[in-house]
């Protein structure tokens, strides 16, 4: 399977400004069995959300995304092809941003208490990041709404970064 996706982002740091951005990705997916797949994705087409120092504090800002190549593996449980929706998904990925040193590793678990609702916990580790992430997702057909939250340090105190994205797969 080959395809591309578009994502619209809206993000904010608690108590500060809101920023919007749009990004795109191209990818290929290989699924030898219904409950397991491997993928290769090129991201970084468009703009994303980041942080800049402004007036002595950090604020959310639109940023040019680096080109990133990601290799991923996803496993669903139960592995019964007769079920329409799994209730547990494990995802592992490594990504390399062009023009930088090091590789970032990501791992996550999705739990589906209902067919349309995903509860998520993940962890990102790399040369300059070690971070827990939490979220939930709503999906109906090719349209998805995702919300994520994770801690960021601003002026020595911990704040929560919140992100909402709307995705459409073609």
Short mmCIF file of C-alpha atoms in Angstrom, two decimals:
data_model
loop_
_atom_site.label_atom_id
_atom_site.label_comp_id
_atom_site.label_asym_id
_atom_site.label_seq_id
_atom_site.Cartn_x
_atom_site.Cartn_y
_atom_site.Cartn_z
CA UNK A 1 0.00 0.00 0.00
CA UNK A 2 1.28 3.47 -0.85
CA UNK A 3 -0.19 6.81 0.07
CA UNK A 4 0.10 10.26 1.46
CA UNK A 5 -1.58 12.05 4.30
CA UNK A 6 -2.25 15.62 5.32
CA UNK A 7 -2.38 16.91 8.90
CA UNK A 8 -3.61 20.23 10.24
CA UNK A 9 -2.15 21.13 13.65
CA UNK A 10 -3.30 23.49 16.37
CA UNK A 11 -1.08 23.76 19.42
CA UNK A 12 -0.56 25.82 22.55
CA UNK A 13 1.40 25.91 25.78
CA UNK A 14 -0.89 26.24 28.81
CA UNK A 15 -1.70 29.91 29.34
CA UNK A 16 -0.02 31.24 26.15
CA UNK A 17 -0.73 31.73 22.45
CA UNK A 18 -2.28 29.34 19.91
CA UNK A 19 -0.62 28.52 16.56
CA UNK A 20 -1.77 26.59 13.48
CA UNK A 21 0.30 24.70 10.87
CA UNK A 22 -0.13 22.17 8.05
CA UNK A 23 2.17 19.24 7.20
CA UNK A 24 2.22 16.38 4.70
CA UNK A 25 3.80 12.93 4.52
CA UNK A 26 4.51 10.33 1.83
CA UNK A 27 4.86 6.67 2.70
CA UNK A 28 4.78 3.02 1.81
CA UNK A 29 3.34 0.26 3.96
CA UNK A 30 3.89 -3.50 3.77
CA UNK A 31 1.45 -5.75 5.62
CA UNK A 32 2.28 -9.44 5.10
CA UNK A 33 -0.50 -10.41 7.52
CA UNK A 34 -3.57 -8.39 8.66
CA UNK A 35 -2.25 -7.73 12.18
CA UNK A 36 1.33 -6.65 11.43
CA UNK A 37 2.81 -4.00 9.15
CA UNK A 38 6.08 -2.26 8.38
CA UNK A 39 6.34 1.19 6.90
CA UNK A 40 8.72 3.75 5.48
CA UNK A 41 7.61 7.39 5.60
CA UNK A 42 9.07 10.71 4.47
CA UNK A 43 7.79 13.56 6.66
CA UNK A 44 8.64 17.23 6.93
CA UNK A 45 6.71 18.52 3.97
CA UNK A 46 4.97 21.73 5.10
CA UNK A 47 5.14 23.48 8.46
CA UNK A 48 4.94 22.32 12.07
CA UNK A 49 4.72 23.68 15.59
CA UNK A 50 7.68 24.60 17.77
CA UNK A 51 8.76 26.96 20.53
CA UNK A 52 10.63 30.27 20.42
CA UNK A 53 11.81 32.67 23.11
CA UNK A 54 9.76 35.86 23.09
CA UNK A 55 9.78 38.51 25.80
CA UNK A 56 11.60 36.32 28.31
CA UNK A 57 9.31 33.30 27.89
CA UNK A 58 8.68 30.48 25.45
CA UNK A 59 5.73 30.67 23.05
CA UNK A 60 4.37 28.26 20.46
CA UNK A 61 5.33 29.18 16.88
CA UNK A 62 5.03 27.86 13.33
CA UNK A 63 8.31 26.33 12.10
CA UNK A 64 9.80 24.84 8.95
CA UNK A 65 9.98 21.10 9.45
CA UNK A 66 13.15 19.09 8.87
CA UNK A 67 12.89 16.28 6.34
CA UNK A 68 12.61 13.04 8.32
CA UNK A 69 12.78 9.43 7.17
CA UNK A 70 10.94 7.04 9.50
CA UNK A 71 10.97 3.24 9.58
CA UNK A 72 8.19 1.72 11.67
CA UNK A 73 6.60 -1.55 12.73
CA UNK A 74 3.07 -1.93 14.07
CA UNK A 75 1.58 -5.02 15.71
CA UNK A 76 -2.10 -5.42 16.61
CA UNK A 77 -3.68 -7.70 19.19
CA UNK A 78 -5.64 -9.87 19.00
CA UNK A 79 -4.12 -11.30 15.85
CA UNK A 80 -7.45 -12.68 14.67
CA UNK A 81 -8.19 -11.46 11.13
CA UNK A 82 -11.93 -11.93 11.71
CA UNK A 83 -12.13 -9.01 14.13
CA UNK A 84 -12.82 -5.60 12.62
CA UNK A 85 -10.81 -3.63 15.19
CA UNK A 86 -7.97 -4.68 17.49
CA UNK A 87 -8.11 -3.56 21.11
CA UNK A 88 -4.33 -3.18 21.58
CA UNK A 89 -1.71 -1.80 19.17
CA UNK A 90 2.06 -1.69 19.75
CA UNK A 91 4.09 0.67 17.56
CA UNK A 92 7.87 1.07 17.29
CA UNK A 93 9.72 3.52 15.05
CA UNK A 94 13.13 4.99 14.43
CA UNK A 95 13.56 8.23 12.59
CA UNK A 96 16.45 10.09 11.07
CA UNK A 97 16.24 13.84 10.42
CA UNK A 98 18.39 14.84 7.45
CA UNK A 99 21.24 17.20 8.37
CA UNK A 100 21.39 16.16 12.04
CA UNK A 101 23.36 13.59 14.03
CA UNK A 102 21.73 10.73 15.87
CA UNK A 103 18.50 8.80 15.56
CA UNK A 104 15.27 9.24 17.53
CA UNK A 105 13.39 6.17 18.76
CA UNK A 106 9.67 6.09 19.50
CA UNK A 107 7.48 3.49 21.12
CA UNK A 108 3.81 3.54 21.88
CA UNK A 109 0.77 1.60 23.00
CA UNK A 110 -2.80 2.27 21.85
CA UNK A 111 -5.75 0.80 23.69
CA UNK A 112 -9.19 0.78 22.04
CA UNK A 113 -11.98 0.63 24.63
CA UNK A 114 -14.40 1.40 21.75
CA UNK A 115 -13.91 0.94 17.99
CA UNK A 116 -13.73 4.71 17.35
CA UNK A 117 -11.64 5.73 20.42
CA UNK A 118 -7.89 5.19 21.01
CA UNK A 119 -6.14 5.91 24.32
CA UNK A 120 -2.37 6.32 23.89
CA UNK A 121 0.86 6.27 25.89
CA UNK A 122 4.25 6.72 24.25
CA UNK A 123 7.87 7.50 24.85
CA UNK A 124 10.42 9.32 22.66
CA UNK A 125 14.18 8.86 23.18
CA UNK A 126 17.05 10.36 21.25
CA UNK A 127 20.26 12.37 21.56
CA UNK A 128 18.47 15.44 22.95
CA UNK A 129 15.07 14.13 24.09
CA UNK A 130 13.61 11.69 26.62
CA UNK A 131 9.89 12.36 26.93
CA UNK A 132 6.61 10.68 27.84
CA UNK A 133 3.56 11.46 25.72
CA UNK A 134 -0.14 10.87 26.29
CA UNK A 135 -3.11 11.22 23.99
CA UNK A 136 -6.38 10.06 22.61
CA UNK A 137 -7.73 9.71 19.12
CA UNK A 138 -11.10 9.59 17.42
CA UNK A 139 -11.38 7.99 13.98
CA UNK A 140 -14.21 7.54 11.51
CA UNK A 141 -13.16 6.14 8.13
CA UNK A 142 -10.27 8.15 6.63
CA UNK A 143 -10.77 11.12 9.01
CA UNK A 144 -9.09 11.27 12.43
CA UNK A 145 -8.97 13.73 15.30
CA UNK A 146 -6.00 13.35 17.65
CA UNK A 147 -5.17 15.11 20.90
CA UNK A 148 -1.79 14.81 22.61
CA UNK A 149 -0.20 16.26 25.72
CA UNK A 150 3.33 16.16 27.01
CA UNK A 151 5.48 18.08 29.49
CA UNK A 152 7.87 20.85 28.39
CA UNK A 153 10.28 22.90 30.51
CA UNK A 154 9.76 26.69 30.37
CA UNK A 155 11.99 28.93 32.48
CA UNK A 156 12.77 26.03 34.81
CA UNK A 157 9.14 25.08 35.44
CA UNK A 158 7.19 22.27 33.84
CA UNK A 159 4.24 23.15 31.58
CA UNK A 160 2.03 20.93 29.47
CA UNK A 161 2.15 21.24 25.67
CA UNK A 162 -1.22 20.44 24.11
CA UNK A 163 -1.67 19.56 20.46
CA UNK A 164 -4.78 18.86 18.39
CA UNK A 165 -4.53 17.49 14.86
CA UNK A 166 -7.05 16.59 12.17
CA UNK A 167 -5.88 14.02 9.63
CA UNK A 168 -7.24 12.74 6.34
CA UNK A 169 -5.77 9.71 4.56
CA UNK A 170 -5.96 9.47 0.78
#
